[in-house]
């Protein structure tokens, strides 16, 4: 299973050169893990950049993947990762969600680069 971080989603959606590299690493939908925090970040970004209709289309796509809700176990592990790795709250939730679900993380954010289970594609 692979969790695609918001940074990788954005590069893929805008069709950047980095997005081309990301597209080669995208999993099948049944292996694509989408935390609800990533849905929130994507909805916020898509609405701002492309409008509500496009945001709705992206949300519909994410719903065809494996959606992971934020539960208490994930929240507690994320709190630990905030302190241990100095991750922002959303990033800690993303990382904790991946580890709980046995997934790796596909990302373009360099602050994840040295963590275990990361597939890092630099911008």
PDB file of N, CA, C and O in Angstrom, residues 11-81:
ATOM      1  N   UNK A  11       1.858  18.010  -7.380  1.00  0.00           N
ATOM      2  CA  UNK A  11       2.747  17.924  -8.546  1.00  0.00           C
ATOM      3  C   UNK A  11       2.105  17.108  -9.662  1.00  0.00           C
ATOM      4  O   UNK A  11       2.188  17.474 -10.839  1.00  0.00           O
ATOM      5  N   UNK A  12       1.446  16.014  -9.300  1.00  0.00           N
ATOM      6  CA  UNK A  12       0.770  15.167 -10.277  1.00  0.00           C
ATOM      7  C   UNK A  12      -0.396  15.914 -10.929  1.00  0.00           C
ATOM      8  O   UNK A  12      -0.553  15.896 -12.156  1.00  0.00           O
ATOM      9  N   UNK A  13      -1.186  16.603 -10.123  1.00  0.00           N
ATOM     10  CA  UNK A  13      -2.362  17.305 -10.647  1.00  0.00           C
ATOM     11  C   UNK A  13      -2.000  18.478 -11.555  1.00  0.00           C
ATOM     12  O   UNK A  13      -2.715  18.759 -12.518  1.00  0.00           O
ATOM     13  N   UNK A  14      -0.902  19.176 -11.262  1.00  0.00           N
ATOM     14  CA  UNK A  14      -0.521  20.309 -12.115  1.00  0.00           C
ATOM     15  C   UNK A  14       0.257  19.855 -13.346  1.00  0.00           C
ATOM     16  O   UNK A  14       0.489  20.648 -14.257  1.00  0.00           O
ATOM     17  N   UNK A  15       0.673  18.587 -13.360  1.00  0.00           N
ATOM     18  CA  UNK A  15       1.378  18.064 -14.524  1.00  0.00           C
ATOM     19  C   UNK A  15       2.793  18.593 -14.671  1.00  0.00           C
ATOM     20  O   UNK A  15       3.294  18.742 -15.787  1.00  0.00           O
ATOM     21  N   UNK A  16       3.436  18.855 -13.557  1.00  0.00           N
ATOM     22  CA  UNK A  16       4.806  19.367 -13.585  1.00  0.00           C
ATOM     23  C   UNK A  16       5.780  18.265 -14.001  1.00  0.00           C
ATOM     24  O   UNK A  16       5.413  17.088 -14.102  1.00  0.00           O
ATOM     25  N   UNK A  17       7.036  18.647 -14.185  1.00  0.00           N
ATOM     26  CA  UNK A  17       8.081  17.660 -14.477  1.00  0.00           C
ATOM     27  C   UNK A  17       8.196  16.677 -13.309  1.00  0.00           C
ATOM     28  O   UNK A  17       8.327  15.463 -13.508  1.00  0.00           O
ATOM     29  N   UNK A  18       8.133  17.206 -12.098  1.00  0.00           N
ATOM     30  CA  UNK A  18       8.146  16.339 -10.912  1.00  0.00           C
ATOM     31  C   UNK A  18       6.900  15.457 -10.906  1.00  0.00           C
ATOM     32  O   UNK A  18       6.968  14.281 -10.543  1.00  0.00           O
ATOM     33  N   UNK A  19       5.781  16.011 -11.342  1.00  0.00           N
ATOM     34  CA  UNK A  19       4.541  15.244 -11.424  1.00  0.00           C
ATOM     35  C   UNK A  19       4.653  14.047 -12.347  1.00  0.00           C
ATOM     36  O   UNK A  19       4.037  13.002 -12.107  1.00  0.00           O
ATOM     37  N   UNK A  20       5.446  14.163 -13.417  1.00  0.00           N
ATOM     38  CA  UNK A  20       5.697  13.024 -14.313  1.00  0.00           C
ATOM     39  C   UNK A  20       6.404  11.908 -13.568  1.00  0.00           C
ATOM     40  O   UNK A  20       6.083  10.727 -13.736  1.00  0.00           O
ATOM     41  N   UNK A  21       7.375  12.285 -12.744  1.00  0.00           N
ATOM     42  CA  UNK A  21       8.091  11.288 -11.941  1.00  0.00           C
ATOM     43  C   UNK A  21       7.154  10.667 -10.915  1.00  0.00           C
ATOM     44  O   UNK A  21       7.199   9.463 -10.668  1.00  0.00           O
ATOM     45  N   UNK A  22       6.302  11.491 -10.316  1.00  0.00           N
ATOM     46  CA  UNK A  22       5.320  11.006  -9.351  1.00  0.00           C
ATOM     47  C   UNK A  22       4.384  10.003 -10.020  1.00  0.00           C
ATOM     48  O   UNK A  22       4.104   8.938  -9.462  1.00  0.00           O
ATOM     49  N   UNK A  23       3.916  10.314 -11.218  1.00  0.00           N
ATOM     50  CA  UNK A  23       2.934   9.448 -11.890  1.00  0.00           C
ATOM     51  C   UNK A  23       3.459   8.031 -12.094  1.00  0.00           C
ATOM     52  O   UNK A  23       2.687   7.073 -12.060  1.00  0.00           O
ATOM     53  N   UNK A  24       4.757   7.894 -12.272  1.00  0.00           N
ATOM     54  CA  UNK A  24       5.348   6.568 -12.449  1.00  0.00           C
ATOM     55  C   UNK A  24       5.387   5.772 -11.142  1.00  0.00           C
ATOM     56  O   UNK A  24       5.613   4.567 -11.156  1.00  0.00           O
ATOM     57  N   UNK A  25       5.163   6.442 -10.023  1.00  0.00           N
ATOM     58  CA  UNK A  25       5.204   5.806  -8.711  1.00  0.00           C
ATOM     59  C   UNK A  25       3.816   5.623  -8.081  1.00  0.00           C
ATOM     60  O   UNK A  25       3.706   5.110  -6.967  1.00  0.00           O
ATOM     61  N   UNK A  26       2.769   6.047  -8.796  1.00  0.00           N
ATOM     62  CA  UNK A  26       1.423   5.961  -8.222  1.00  0.00           C
ATOM     63  C   UNK A  26       0.938   4.515  -8.188  1.00  0.00           C
ATOM     64  O   UNK A  26       1.138   3.765  -9.141  1.00  0.00           O
ATOM     65  N   UNK A  27       0.286   4.127  -7.110  1.00  0.00           N
ATOM     66  CA  UNK A  27      -0.217   2.759  -6.982  1.00  0.00           C
ATOM     67  C   UNK A  27      -1.567   2.588  -7.680  1.00  0.00           C
ATOM     68  O   UNK A  27      -2.193   3.564  -8.109  1.00  0.00           O
ATOM     69  N   UNK A  28      -2.005   1.335  -7.767  1.00  0.00           N
ATOM     70  CA  UNK A  28      -3.383   1.068  -8.197  1.00  0.00           C
ATOM     71  C   UNK A  28      -4.307   1.640  -7.120  1.00  0.00           C
ATOM     72  O   UNK A  28      -3.936   1.730  -5.955  1.00  0.00           O
ATOM     73  N   UNK A  29      -5.511   1.994  -7.515  1.00  0.00           N
ATOM     74  CA  UNK A  29      -6.422   2.623  -6.550  1.00  0.00           C
ATOM     75  C   UNK A  29      -6.676   1.772  -5.321  1.00  0.00           C
ATOM     76  O   UNK A  29      -6.793   2.299  -4.217  1.00  0.00           O
ATOM     77  N   UNK A  30      -6.736   0.476  -5.462  1.00  0.00           N
ATOM     78  CA  UNK A  30      -7.000  -0.358  -4.276  1.00  0.00           C
ATOM     79  C   UNK A  30      -5.788  -0.446  -3.345  1.00  0.00           C
ATOM     80  O   UNK A  30      -5.901  -0.950  -2.238  1.00  0.00           O
ATOM     81  N   UNK A  31      -4.635   0.062  -3.799  1.00  0.00           N
ATOM     82  CA  UNK A  31      -3.419   0.110  -2.989  1.00  0.00           C
ATOM     83  C   UNK A  31      -3.039   1.548  -2.616  1.00  0.00           C
ATOM     84  O   UNK A  31      -1.975   1.790  -2.076  1.00  0.00           O
ATOM     85  N   UNK A  32      -3.917   2.502  -2.942  1.00  0.00           N
ATOM     86  CA  UNK A  32      -3.653   3.923  -2.758  1.00  0.00           C
ATOM     87  C   UNK A  32      -4.343   4.374  -1.476  1.00  0.00           C
ATOM     88  O   UNK A  32      -5.564   4.460  -1.403  1.00  0.00           O
ATOM     89  N   UNK A  33      -3.565   4.674  -0.452  1.00  0.00           N
ATOM     90  CA  UNK A  33      -4.091   5.088   0.847  1.00  0.00           C
ATOM     91  C   UNK A  33      -4.220   6.608   0.899  1.00  0.00           C
ATOM     92  O   UNK A  33      -3.262   7.322   0.604  1.00  0.00           O
ATOM     93  N   UNK A  34      -5.408   7.077   1.265  1.00  0.00           N
ATOM     94  CA  UNK A  34      -5.675   8.520   1.337  1.00  0.00           C
ATOM     95  C   UNK A  34      -6.208   8.863   2.726  1.00  0.00           C
ATOM     96  O   UNK A  34      -7.357   8.576   3.051  1.00  0.00           O
ATOM     97  N   UNK A  35      -5.370   9.475   3.563  1.00  0.00           N
ATOM     98  CA  UNK A  35      -5.872   9.929   4.868  1.00  0.00           C
ATOM     99  C   UNK A  35      -6.844  11.097   4.693  1.00  0.00           C
ATOM    100  O   UNK A  35      -6.720  11.885   3.751  1.00  0.00           O
ATOM    101  N   UNK A  36      -7.767  11.222   5.614  1.00  0.00           N
ATOM    102  CA  UNK A  36      -8.724  12.324   5.521  1.00  0.00           C
ATOM    103  C   UNK A  36      -8.025  13.687   5.597  1.00  0.00           C
ATOM    104  O   UNK A  36      -8.506  14.651   5.006  1.00  0.00           O
ATOM    105  N   UNK A  37      -6.869  13.764   6.273  1.00  0.00           N
ATOM    106  CA  UNK A  37      -6.131  15.038   6.322  1.00  0.00           C
ATOM    107  C   UNK A  37      -5.630  15.415   4.927  1.00  0.00           C
ATOM    108  O   UNK A  37      -5.592  16.593   4.567  1.00  0.00           O
ATOM    109  N   UNK A  38      -5.264  14.426   4.108  1.00  0.00           N
ATOM    110  CA  UNK A  38      -4.857  14.710   2.730  1.00  0.00           C
ATOM    111  C   UNK A  38      -6.074  15.163   1.921  1.00  0.00           C
ATOM    112  O   UNK A  38      -5.975  16.088   1.107  1.00  0.00           O
ATOM    113  N   UNK A  39      -7.230  14.553   2.152  1.00  0.00           N
ATOM    114  CA  UNK A  39      -8.444  15.021   1.479  1.00  0.00           C
ATOM    115  C   UNK A  39      -8.699  16.488   1.805  1.00  0.00           C
ATOM    116  O   UNK A  39      -9.027  17.280   0.918  1.00  0.00           O
ATOM    117  N   UNK A  40      -8.561  16.850   3.075  1.00  0.00           N
ATOM    118  CA  UNK A  40      -8.765  18.244   3.483  1.00  0.00           C
ATOM    119  C   UNK A  40      -7.779  19.164   2.767  1.00  0.00           C
ATOM    120  O   UNK A  40      -8.178  20.192   2.202  1.00  0.00           O
ATOM    121  N   UNK A  41      -6.492  18.798   2.784  1.00  0.00           N
ATOM    122  CA  UNK A  41      -5.486  19.649   2.145  1.00  0.00           C
ATOM    123  C   UNK A  41      -5.734  19.775   0.642  1.00  0.00           C
ATOM    124  O   UNK A  41      -5.589  20.865   0.073  1.00  0.00           O
ATOM    125  N   UNK A  42      -6.115  18.671  -0.001  1.00  0.00           N
ATOM    126  CA  UNK A  42      -6.399  18.721  -1.441  1.00  0.00           C
ATOM    127  C   UNK A  42      -7.633  19.564  -1.745  1.00  0.00           C
ATOM    128  O   UNK A  42      -7.632  20.348  -2.702  1.00  0.00           O
ATOM    129  N   UNK A  43      -8.689  19.405  -0.953  1.00  0.00           N
ATOM    130  CA  UNK A  43      -9.904  20.186  -1.169  1.00  0.00           C
ATOM    131  C   UNK A  43      -9.619  21.677  -1.021  1.00  0.00           C
ATOM    132  O   UNK A  43     -10.075  22.497  -1.827  1.00  0.00           O
ATOM    133  N   UNK A  44      -8.859  22.014  -0.016  1.00  0.00           N
ATOM    134  CA  UNK A  44      -8.486  23.414   0.217  1.00  0.00           C
ATOM    135  C   UNK A  44      -7.682  23.959  -0.960  1.00  0.00           C
ATOM    136  O   UNK A  44      -7.978  25.035  -1.490  1.00  0.00           O
ATOM    137  N   UNK A  45      -6.659  23.214  -1.386  1.00  0.00           N
ATOM    138  CA  UNK A  45      -5.796  23.654  -2.488  1.00  0.00           C
ATOM    139  C   UNK A  45      -6.562  23.723  -3.815  1.00  0.00           C
ATOM    140  O   UNK A  45      -6.467  24.715  -4.538  1.00  0.00           O
ATOM    141  N   UNK A  46      -7.337  22.673  -4.122  1.00  0.00           N
ATOM    142  CA  UNK A  46      -8.073  22.639  -5.390  1.00  0.00           C
ATOM    143  C   UNK A  46      -9.117  23.744  -5.458  1.00  0.00           C
ATOM    144  O   UNK A  46      -9.297  24.361  -6.512  1.00  0.00           O
ATOM    145  N   UNK A  47      -9.813  23.993  -4.371  1.00  0.00           N
ATOM    146  CA  UNK A  47     -10.825  25.051  -4.358  1.00  0.00           C
ATOM    147  C   UNK A  47     -10.171  26.404  -4.628  1.00  0.00           C
ATOM    148  O   UNK A  47     -10.661  27.198  -5.435  1.00  0.00           O
ATOM    149  N   UNK A  48      -9.042  26.643  -3.982  1.00  0.00           N
ATOM    150  CA  UNK A  48      -8.325  27.910  -4.164  1.00  0.00           C
ATOM    151  C   UNK A  48      -7.764  28.040  -5.583  1.00  0.00           C
ATOM    152  O   UNK A  48      -7.865  29.090  -6.210  1.00  0.00           O
ATOM    153  N   UNK A  49      -7.195  26.977  -6.109  1.00  0.00           N
ATOM    154  CA  UNK A  49      -6.502  27.036  -7.401  1.00  0.00           C
ATOM    155  C   UNK A  49      -7.414  26.843  -8.611  1.00  0.00           C
ATOM    156  O   UNK A  49      -7.169  27.417  -9.663  1.00  0.00           O
ATOM    157  N   UNK A  50      -8.449  25.991  -8.464  1.00  0.00           N
ATOM    158  CA  UNK A  50      -9.243  25.610  -9.643  1.00  0.00           C
ATOM    159  C   UNK A  50     -10.747  25.687  -9.461  1.00  0.00           C
ATOM    160  O   UNK A  50     -11.484  25.436 -10.401  1.00  0.00           O
ATOM    161  N   UNK A  51     -11.202  25.969  -8.248  1.00  0.00           N
ATOM    162  CA  UNK A  51     -12.633  26.087  -8.013  1.00  0.00           C
ATOM    163  C   UNK A  51     -13.243  24.834  -7.411  1.00  0.00           C
ATOM    164  O   UNK A  51     -12.627  23.762  -7.371  1.00  0.00           O
ATOM    165  N   UNK A  52     -14.485  24.978  -6.962  1.00  0.00           N
ATOM    166  CA  UNK A  52     -15.168  23.895  -6.256  1.00  0.00           C
ATOM    167  C   UNK A  52     -15.458  22.687  -7.129  1.00  0.00           C
ATOM    168  O   UNK A  52     -15.423  21.555  -6.648  1.00  0.00           O
ATOM    169  N   UNK A  53     -15.772  22.906  -8.406  1.00  0.00           N
ATOM    170  CA  UNK A  53     -16.072  21.769  -9.281  1.00  0.00           C
ATOM    171  C   UNK A  53     -14.872  20.839  -9.411  1.00  0.00           C
ATOM    172  O   UNK A  53     -15.003  19.617  -9.316  1.00  0.00           O
ATOM    173  N   UNK A  54     -13.691  21.400  -9.625  1.00  0.00           N
ATOM    174  CA  UNK A  54     -12.470  20.593  -9.724  1.00  0.00           C
ATOM    175  C   UNK A  54     -12.162  19.928  -8.384  1.00  0.00           C
ATOM    176  O   UNK A  54     -11.732  18.773  -8.350  1.00  0.00           O
ATOM    177  N   UNK A  55     -12.372  20.653  -7.297  1.00  0.00           N
ATOM    178  CA  UNK A  55     -12.149  20.071  -5.973  1.00  0.00           C
ATOM    179  C   UNK A  55     -13.068  18.873  -5.764  1.00  0.00           C
ATOM    180  O   UNK A  55     -12.643  17.835  -5.251  1.00  0.00           O
ATOM    181  N   UNK A  56     -14.331  19.002  -6.198  1.00  0.00           N
ATOM    182  CA  UNK A  56     -15.280  17.891  -6.077  1.00  0.00           C
ATOM    183  C   UNK A  56     -14.818  16.679  -6.891  1.00  0.00           C
ATOM    184  O   UNK A  56     -14.965  15.537  -6.452  1.00  0.00           O
ATOM    185  N   UNK A  57     -14.241  16.920  -8.064  1.00  0.00           N
ATOM    186  CA  UNK A  57     -13.752  15.821  -8.905  1.00  0.00           C
ATOM    187  C   UNK A  57     -12.590  15.089  -8.227  1.00  0.00           C
ATOM    188  O   UNK A  57     -12.537  13.856  -8.239  1.00  0.00           O
ATOM    189  N   UNK A  58     -11.683  15.847  -7.639  1.00  0.00           N
ATOM    190  CA  UNK A  58     -10.552  15.228  -6.945  1.00  0.00           C
ATOM    191  C   UNK A  58     -11.049  14.453  -5.729  1.00  0.00           C
ATOM    192  O   UNK A  58     -10.596  13.332  -5.466  1.00  0.00           O
ATOM    193  N   UNK A  59     -11.999  15.008  -4.992  1.00  0.00           N
ATOM    194  CA  UNK A  59     -12.547  14.305  -3.826  1.00  0.00           C
ATOM    195  C   UNK A  59     -13.253  13.013  -4.253  1.00  0.00           C
ATOM    196  O   UNK A  59     -13.138  11.991  -3.570  1.00  0.00           O
ATOM    197  N   UNK A  60     -13.947  13.052  -5.376  1.00  0.00           N
ATOM    198  CA  UNK A  60     -14.601  11.837  -5.888  1.00  0.00           C
ATOM    199  C   UNK A  60     -13.552  10.779  -6.223  1.00  0.00           C
ATOM    200  O   UNK A  60     -13.745   9.591  -5.948  1.00  0.00           O
ATOM    201  N   UNK A  61     -12.428  11.206  -6.801  1.00  0.00           N
ATOM    202  CA  UNK A  61     -11.346  10.268  -7.102  1.00  0.00           C
ATOM    203  C   UNK A  61     -10.793   9.668  -5.811  1.00  0.00           C
ATOM    204  O   UNK A  61     -10.591   8.454  -5.719  1.00  0.00           O
ATOM    205  N   UNK A  62     -10.531  10.501  -4.798  1.00  0.00           N
ATOM    206  CA  UNK A  62      -9.970   9.978  -3.553  1.00  0.00           C
ATOM    207  C   UNK A  62     -10.903   8.966  -2.908  1.00  0.00           C
ATOM    208  O   UNK A  62     -10.443   8.024  -2.263  1.00  0.00           O
ATOM    209  N   UNK A  63     -12.203   9.142  -3.095  1.00  0.00           N
ATOM    210  CA  UNK A  63     -13.175   8.225  -2.504  1.00  0.00           C
ATOM    211  C   UNK A  63     -13.104   6.835  -3.127  1.00  0.00           C
ATOM    212  O   UNK A  63     -13.594   5.866  -2.534  1.00  0.00           O
ATOM    213  N   UNK A  64     -12.483   6.709  -4.300  1.00  0.00           N
ATOM    214  CA  UNK A  64     -12.325   5.395  -4.932  1.00  0.00           C
ATOM    215  C   UNK A  64     -11.066   4.680  -4.439  1.00  0.00           C
ATOM    216  O   UNK A  64     -10.827   3.533  -4.790  1.00  0.00           O
ATOM    217  N   UNK A  65     -10.271   5.371  -3.638  1.00  0.00           N
ATOM    218  CA  UNK A  65      -9.061   4.801  -3.051  1.00  0.00           C
ATOM    219  C   UNK A  65      -9.394   4.285  -1.652  1.00  0.00           C
ATOM    220  O   UNK A  65     -10.549   4.274  -1.247  1.00  0.00           O
ATOM    221  N   UNK A  66      -8.399   3.857  -0.901  1.00  0.00           N
ATOM    222  CA  UNK A  66      -8.596   3.422   0.480  1.00  0.00           C
ATOM    223  C   UNK A  66      -8.493   4.660   1.363  1.00  0.00           C
ATOM    224  O   UNK A  66      -7.408   5.224   1.517  1.00  0.00           O
ATOM    225  N   UNK A  67      -9.610   5.101   1.905  1.00  0.00           N
ATOM    226  CA  UNK A  67      -9.646   6.307   2.738  1.00  0.00           C
ATOM    227  C   UNK A  67      -9.444   5.906   4.199  1.00  0.00           C
ATOM    228  O   UNK A  67     -10.091   4.987   4.696  1.00  0.00           O
ATOM    229  N   UNK A  68      -8.510   6.602   4.856  1.00  0.00           N
ATOM    230  CA  UNK A  68      -8.201   6.324   6.260  1.00  0.00           C
ATOM    231  C   UNK A  68      -8.623   7.503   7.118  1.00  0.00           C
ATOM    232  O   UNK A  68      -8.087   8.602   6.983  1.00  0.00           O
ATOM    233  N   UNK A  69      -9.588   7.261   7.994  1.00  0.00           N
ATOM    234  CA  UNK A  69     -10.036   8.290   8.935  1.00  0.00           C
ATOM    235  C   UNK A  69      -9.003   8.481  10.036  1.00  0.00           C
ATOM    236  O   UNK A  69      -8.262   7.556  10.377  1.00  0.00           O
ATOM    237  N   UNK A  70      -8.976   9.664  10.600  1.00  0.00           N
ATOM    238  CA  UNK A  70      -8.118   9.932  11.755  1.00  0.00           C
ATOM    239  C   UNK A  70      -8.808   9.381  12.994  1.00  0.00           C
ATOM    240  O   UNK A  70      -9.881   9.833  13.369  1.00  0.00           O
ATOM    241  N   UNK A  71      -8.192   8.369  13.602  1.00  0.00           N
ATOM    242  CA  UNK A  71      -8.736   7.797  14.830  1.00  0.00           C
ATOM    243  C   UNK A  71      -7.794   8.098  16.000  1.00  0.00           C
ATOM    244  O   UNK A  71      -6.735   8.706  15.815  1.00  0.00           O
ATOM    245  N   UNK A  72      -8.180   7.656  17.187  1.00  0.00           N
ATOM    246  CA  UNK A  72      -7.399   7.969  18.389  1.00  0.00           C
ATOM    247  C   UNK A  72      -6.005   7.365  18.356  1.00  0.00           C
ATOM    248  O   UNK A  72      -5.035   8.011  18.767  1.00  0.00           O
ATOM    249  N   UNK A  73      -5.859   6.147  17.858  1.00  0.00           N
ATOM    250  CA  UNK A  73      -4.538   5.506  17.792  1.00  0.00           C
ATOM    251  C   UNK A  73      -3.607   6.274  16.872  1.00  0.00           C
ATOM    252  O   UNK A  73      -2.431   6.485  17.197  1.00  0.00           O
ATOM    253  N   UNK A  74      -4.133   6.688  15.743  1.00  0.00           N
ATOM    254  CA  UNK A  74      -3.322   7.451  14.790  1.00  0.00           C
ATOM    255  C   UNK A  74      -2.961   8.805  15.379  1.00  0.00           C
ATOM    256  O   UNK A  74      -1.821   9.267  15.239  1.00  0.00           O
ATOM    257  N   UNK A  75      -3.901   9.432  16.056  1.00  0.00           N
ATOM    258  CA  UNK A  75      -3.644  10.737  16.671  1.00  0.00           C
ATOM    259  C   UNK A  75      -2.534  10.636  17.720  1.00  0.00           C
ATOM    260  O   UNK A  75      -1.642  11.496  17.777  1.00  0.00           O
ATOM    261  N   UNK A  76      -2.560   9.594  18.528  1.00  0.00           N
ATOM    262  CA  UNK A  76      -1.539   9.427  19.563  1.00  0.00           C
ATOM    263  C   UNK A  76      -0.165   9.174  18.951  1.00  0.00           C
ATOM    264  O   UNK A  76       0.835   9.742  19.398  1.00  0.00           O
ATOM    265  N   UNK A  77      -0.104   8.350  17.912  1.00  0.00           N
ATOM    266  CA  UNK A  77       1.160   8.094  17.245  1.00  0.00           C
ATOM    267  C   UNK A  77       1.665   9.362  16.549  1.00  0.00           C
ATOM    268  O   UNK A  77       2.854   9.681  16.603  1.00  0.00           O
ATOM    269  N   UNK A  78       0.762  10.109  15.949  1.00  0.00           N
ATOM    270  CA  UNK A  78       1.136  11.369  15.295  1.00  0.00           C
ATOM    271  C   UNK A  78       1.705  12.357  16.311  1.00  0.00           C
ATOM    272  O   UNK A  78       2.684  13.060  16.024  1.00  0.00           O
ATOM    273  N   UNK A  79       1.124  12.408  17.489  1.00  0.00           N
ATOM    274  CA  UNK A  79       1.646  13.305  18.531  1.00  0.00           C
ATOM    275  C   UNK A  79       3.083  12.932  18.887  1.00  0.00           C
ATOM    276  O   UNK A  79       3.941  13.808  19.049  1.00  0.00           O
ATOM    277  N   UNK A  80       3.346  11.633  18.945  1.00  0.00           N
ATOM    278  CA  UNK A  80       4.706  11.171  19.211  1.00  0.00           C
ATOM    279  C   UNK A  80       5.658  11.609  18.095  1.00  0.00           C
ATOM    280  O   UNK A  80       6.773  12.053  18.348  1.00  0.00           O
ATOM    281  N   UNK A  81       5.205  11.494  16.839  1.00  0.00           N
ATOM    282  CA  UNK A  81       6.055  11.855  15.689  1.00  0.00           C
ATOM    283  C   UNK A  81       6.274  13.363  15.584  1.00  0.00           C
ATOM    284  O   UNK A  81       7.305  13.789  15.085  1.00  0.00           O
TER     285      UNK A  81
END
